[in-house]
CSV table of C-alpha atoms in Angstrom, one decimal:
chain,number,residue,atom,x,y,z
A,1,UNK,CA,-66.3,18.1,-37.1
A,2,UNK,CA,-68.3,15.6,-39.1
A,3,UNK,CA,-68.3,16.8,-42.3
A,4,UNK,CA,-70.3,13.9,-43.8
A,5,UNK,CA,-73.5,12.9,-41.9
A,6,UNK,CA,-75.7,9.8,-41.9
A,7,UNK,CA,-78.3,10.8,-39.3
A,8,UNK,CA,-79.7,7.2,-39.3
A,9,UNK,CA,-77.3,4.5,-37.5
A,10,UNK,CA,-80.2,2.1,-38.6
A,11,UNK,CA,-82.9,1.2,-41.0
A,12,UNK,CA,-85.4,-1.7,-41.3
A,13,UNK,CA,-87.3,-2.1,-44.6
A,14,UNK,CA,-89.7,-5.0,-46.0
A,15,UNK,CA,-88.3,-6.9,-48.7
A,16,UNK,CA,-89.5,-5.6,-52.2
A,17,UNK,CA,-89.8,-2.2,-50.6
A,18,UNK,CA,-87.8,0.5,-51.6
A,19,UNK,CA,-84.9,1.2,-49.3
A,20,UNK,CA,-83.8,5.0,-48.9
A,21,UNK,CA,-80.5,6.0,-46.9
A,22,UNK,CA,-79.7,9.6,-46.5
A,23,UNK,CA,-76.4,11.3,-46.4
A,24,UNK,CA,-75.9,15.2,-45.5
A,25,UNK,CA,-72.6,17.1,-46.2
A,26,UNK,CA,-71.2,20.4,-44.9
A,27,UNK,CA,-68.0,20.9,-47.1
A,28,UNK,CA,-69.1,22.8,-50.2
A,29,UNK,CA,-65.9,21.8,-52.0
A,30,UNK,CA,-66.9,18.0,-51.8
A,31,UNK,CA,-68.0,17.4,-55.7
A,32,UNK,CA,-67.8,13.5,-55.8
A,33,UNK,CA,-69.7,11.2,-54.0
A,34,UNK,CA,-69.9,7.4,-53.3
A,35,UNK,CA,-71.7,4.5,-51.4
A,36,UNK,CA,-69.8,1.6,-49.6
A,37,UNK,CA,-71.7,-1.4,-48.8
A,38,UNK,CA,-70.1,-3.3,-45.8
A,39,UNK,CA,-70.8,-7.0,-44.8
A,40,UNK,CA,-69.7,-7.9,-41.2
A,41,UNK,CA,-66.0,-9.3,-40.7
A,42,UNK,CA,-65.6,-7.8,-44.3
A,43,UNK,CA,-64.0,-4.7,-45.9
A,44,UNK,CA,-66.3,-2.0,-47.6
A,45,UNK,CA,-67.1,-2.5,-51.5
A,46,UNK,CA,-67.7,0.2,-53.6
A,47,UNK,CA,-71.3,0.4,-55.0
A,48,UNK,CA,-72.0,3.5,-56.8
A,49,UNK,CA,-71.0,7.2,-57.2
A,50,UNK,CA,-71.9,10.5,-58.4
A,51,UNK,CA,-70.4,13.5,-59.7
A,52,UNK,CA,-71.6,16.8,-58.6
A,53,UNK,CA,-72.5,17.7,-62.3
A,54,UNK,CA,-75.0,15.2,-62.1
A,55,UNK,CA,-78.3,15.0,-59.7
A,56,UNK,CA,-78.7,11.3,-60.6
A,57,UNK,CA,-76.9,8.2,-61.2
A,58,UNK,CA,-78.4,4.6,-61.9
A,59,UNK,CA,-77.0,1.4,-61.7
A,60,UNK,CA,-79.4,-1.5,-61.6
A,61,UNK,CA,-81.6,-1.6,-58.4
A,62,UNK,CA,-79.3,1.1,-57.1
A,63,UNK,CA,-80.0,5.0,-57.7
A,64,UNK,CA,-77.7,7.9,-56.0
A,65,UNK,CA,-79.7,11.6,-55.8
A,66,UNK,CA,-77.9,14.5,-55.4
A,67,UNK,CA,-79.1,17.8,-54.4
A,68,UNK,CA,-76.4,20.2,-54.3
A,69,UNK,CA,-78.3,23.0,-52.9
A,70,UNK,CA,-79.6,21.1,-49.9
A,71,UNK,CA,-76.0,19.5,-49.4
A,72,UNK,CA,-77.8,16.1,-49.5
A,73,UNK,CA,-77.4,12.8,-51.3
A,74,UNK,CA,-79.5,9.5,-50.8
A,75,UNK,CA,-79.2,5.8,-52.0
A,76,UNK,CA,-82.2,4.4,-53.0
A,77,UNK,CA,-82.6,0.3,-53.4
A,78,UNK,CA,-85.4,-0.8,-55.3
A,79,UNK,CA,-86.7,-3.6,-54.8
A,80,UNK,CA,-84.8,-4.4,-51.5
A,81,UNK,CA,-83.5,-7.9,-51.3
A,82,UNK,CA,-82.4,-9.6,-47.7
A,83,UNK,CA,-78.9,-9.5,-49.4
A,84,UNK,CA,-78.9,-6.1,-49.3
A,85,UNK,CA,-78.5,-6.2,-45.5
A,86,UNK,CA,-75.5,-4.5,-44.6
A,87,UNK,CA,-73.9,-1.4,-43.4
A,88,UNK,CA,-73.8,1.5,-45.8
A,89,UNK,CA,-71.4,4.4,-45.8
A,90,UNK,CA,-71.6,7.5,-47.6
A,91,UNK,CA,-68.4,9.2,-48.8
A,92,UNK,CA,-66.8,12.7,-50.5
A,93,UNK,CA,-64.2,13.6,-52.0
A,94,UNK,CA,-62.9,17.3,-52.8
A,95,UNK,CA,-61.9,17.3,-56.4
A,96,UNK,CA,-61.9,14.4,-58.6
A,97,UNK,CA,-58.2,14.1,-58.7
A,98,UNK,CA,-57.6,11.4,-56.2
A,99,UNK,CA,-54.2,11.7,-56.1
A,100,UNK,CA,-54.8,14.6,-53.7
A,101,UNK,CA,-57.9,14.0,-51.8
A,102,UNK,CA,-58.9,11.3,-49.9
A,103,UNK,CA,-62.5,10.4,-49.0
A,104,UNK,CA,-64.7,11.5,-46.0
A,105,UNK,CA,-66.8,8.8,-44.9
A,106,UNK,CA,-69.9,9.1,-42.9
A,107,UNK,CA,-70.8,7.0,-39.7
A,108,UNK,CA,-72.7,4.5,-41.7
A,109,UNK,CA,-76.4,3.3,-41.6
A,110,UNK,CA,-77.3,-0.5,-40.9
A,111,UNK,CA,-79.8,-1.6,-43.4
A,112,UNK,CA,-81.8,-4.9,-42.5
A,113,UNK,CA,-84.1,-6.2,-44.7
A,114,UNK,CA,-87.1,-8.1,-43.1
A,115,UNK,CA,-88.2,-11.2,-45.1
B,1,UNK,CA,-56.9,-13.6,-57.4
B,2,UNK,CA,-55.8,-13.2,-54.0
B,3,UNK,CA,-57.6,-10.1,-52.1
B,4,UNK,CA,-56.1,-8.0,-49.9
B,5,UNK,CA,-55.2,-9.6,-46.7
B,6,UNK,CA,-54.9,-8.2,-43.5
B,7,UNK,CA,-53.2,-9.8,-40.1
B,8,UNK,CA,-53.9,-10.8,-37.8
B,9,UNK,CA,-57.9,-10.7,-37.9
B,10,UNK,CA,-58.3,-10.1,-34.0
B,11,UNK,CA,-55.9,-8.5,-31.5
B,12,UNK,CA,-56.0,-7.6,-27.6
B,13,UNK,CA,-53.8,-5.3,-26.2
B,14,UNK,CA,-53.4,-3.5,-23.0
B,15,UNK,CA,-53.2,0.6,-22.4
B,16,UNK,CA,-49.7,1.6,-22.9
B,17,UNK,CA,-48.5,-1.1,-25.0
B,18,UNK,CA,-47.9,-0.8,-28.8
B,19,UNK,CA,-49.1,-3.0,-31.7
B,20,UNK,CA,-48.1,-3.5,-35.3
B,21,UNK,CA,-50.7,-4.7,-38.1
B,22,UNK,CA,-49.7,-6.1,-41.5
B,23,UNK,CA,-51.4,-5.7,-44.8
B,24,UNK,CA,-50.8,-7.7,-47.8
B,25,UNK,CA,-51.8,-5.7,-51.0
B,26,UNK,CA,-53.1,-7.4,-53.9
B,27,UNK,CA,-50.5,-8.8,-56.2
B,28,UNK,CA,-49.1,-5.7,-58.5
B,29,UNK,CA,-50.9,-2.9,-56.5
B,30,UNK,CA,-48.4,-0.5,-55.3
B,31,UNK,CA,-50.5,1.7,-53.2
B,32,UNK,CA,-51.9,0.7,-49.7
B,33,UNK,CA,-54.0,2.7,-47.5
B,34,UNK,CA,-55.3,2.4,-43.9
B,35,UNK,CA,-58.5,3.7,-42.3
B,36,UNK,CA,-59.8,3.2,-38.8
B,37,UNK,CA,-63.5,2.6,-38.1
B,38,UNK,CA,-65.3,3.2,-35.1
B,39,UNK,CA,-69.1,3.6,-34.1
B,40,UNK,CA,-68.9,7.2,-33.7
B,41,UNK,CA,-66.8,8.3,-36.1
B,42,UNK,CA,-67.2,5.8,-39.1
B,43,UNK,CA,-64.2,5.4,-41.4
B,44,UNK,CA,-61.4,7.7,-41.1
B,45,UNK,CA,-58.5,7.9,-43.5
B,46,UNK,CA,-54.9,7.2,-41.5
B,47,UNK,CA,-52.3,7.3,-44.2
B,48,UNK,CA,-51.3,6.3,-47.7
B,49,UNK,CA,-48.1,4.8,-49.0
B,50,UNK,CA,-47.3,4.2,-52.4
B,51,UNK,CA,-44.0,3.0,-53.7
B,52,UNK,CA,-42.8,3.1,-50.1
B,53,UNK,CA,-43.4,6.7,-49.7
B,54,UNK,CA,-46.3,7.9,-47.8
B,55,UNK,CA,-48.5,10.3,-49.8
B,56,UNK,CA,-51.0,11.4,-47.7
B,57,UNK,CA,-51.6,11.6,-44.3
B,58,UNK,CA,-55.0,11.8,-42.1
B,59,UNK,CA,-55.7,13.6,-38.8
B,60,UNK,CA,-54.3,11.3,-36.5
B,61,UNK,CA,-51.5,11.8,-33.6
B,62,UNK,CA,-48.1,10.8,-34.0
B,63,UNK,CA,-48.8,7.6,-32.0
B,64,UNK,CA,-49.9,6.2,-35.4
B,65,UNK,CA,-47.3,5.5,-38.0
B,66,UNK,CA,-46.9,3.4,-41.0
B,67,UNK,CA,-44.6,2.1,-43.5
B,68,UNK,CA,-44.3,0.1,-46.8
B,69,UNK,CA,-41.9,-2.3,-48.1
B,70,UNK,CA,-40.5,-3.2,-51.3
B,71,UNK,CA,-43.0,-5.8,-52.0
B,72,UNK,CA,-45.8,-3.3,-51.2
B,73,UNK,CA,-46.4,-5.2,-47.8
B,74,UNK,CA,-47.2,-2.4,-45.5
B,75,UNK,CA,-47.4,-2.4,-41.7
B,76,UNK,CA,-49.3,-0.1,-39.2
B,77,UNK,CA,-47.9,0.8,-35.8
B,78,UNK,CA,-49.7,2.4,-32.8
B,79,UNK,CA,-47.4,3.1,-29.7
B,80,UNK,CA,-48.5,3.8,-26.2
B,81,UNK,CA,-52.5,2.3,-26.9
B,82,UNK,CA,-55.0,4.3,-25.5
B,83,UNK,CA,-58.6,2.6,-24.8
B,84,UNK,CA,-60.0,4.6,-27.8
B,85,UNK,CA,-57.6,3.1,-30.2
B,86,UNK,CA,-59.8,0.0,-29.9
B,87,UNK,CA,-61.3,0.0,-33.5
B,88,UNK,CA,-61.6,-2.1,-36.8
B,89,UNK,CA,-58.4,-1.2,-39.0
B,90,UNK,CA,-59.1,-1.7,-42.4
B,91,UNK,CA,-56.2,-1.4,-45.1
B,92,UNK,CA,-57.1,-0.9,-49.0
B,93,UNK,CA,-55.0,-1.4,-52.0
B,94,UNK,CA,-55.1,-0.1,-55.5
B,95,UNK,CA,-52.8,-0.1,-58.5
B,96,UNK,CA,-53.0,3.7,-58.7
B,97,UNK,CA,-51.8,6.4,-56.3
B,98,UNK,CA,-54.8,8.0,-54.5
B,99,UNK,CA,-56.9,4.9,-55.8
B,100,UNK,CA,-60.1,5.8,-54.7
B,101,UNK,CA,-62.9,4.5,-55.4
B,102,UNK,CA,-60.6,1.9,-57.2
B,103,UNK,CA,-59.5,0.5,-53.9
B,104,UNK,CA,-60.3,-3.2,-52.7
B,105,UNK,CA,-60.3,-3.3,-48.7
B,106,UNK,CA,-59.2,-6.1,-46.6
B,107,UNK,CA,-61.4,-7.5,-43.9
B,108,UNK,CA,-59.6,-5.6,-41.2
B,109,UNK,CA,-58.3,-5.9,-37.9
B,110,UNK,CA,-60.2,-5.7,-35.0
B,111,UNK,CA,-58.1,-4.3,-32.3
B,112,UNK,CA,-59.2,-4.3,-28.5
B,113,UNK,CA,-57.4,-2.3,-26.0
B,114,UNK,CA,-58.5,-3.2,-22.3
């Protein structure tokens, strides 16, 4: 039972344009969401997060949007750069007390930025 | 400062064998978590150790086990390997129990079972 779903295994975007990565979840108890970026042969690195009390969080070129009613979140990268080419994982947690809950990850979306 | 170190980087084993993977956390970090990454399932949490005690465990069979030593280094063992155990095994460390999103990941051990 995949509680966090990234339905697009891959995405190609022209350099300079906007990249939009999508993530859906089924567990209504999830209230904290994160995006990780992973390069080949490296571990995932934390990118940006959002709490369920917000619907948007912005950090430089990266913005995460949360639609709680639709159980959907998205990561926007503007403008997209070649170095953004990586696999992006969406993750969710129930409860901000990380001592009790571990993250549930999606299957990842491979983003390729075309120069 | 040195990051999370996982050894070996690559491993090929045959079905039925057992394997031990090693993870050295960032100096001073006492929490070590293990994850399995496969194309179909994404990243799945295996277990977390903090100060030599297992704090959390994911939904994996008992063939998957781990331990943590007094110097915080951790090992993960998989017995009676199955083809489906082929995956990238990632270790992450943090200074706090739970740790996410403060965890720092290693580069992983790619296990292939033939």
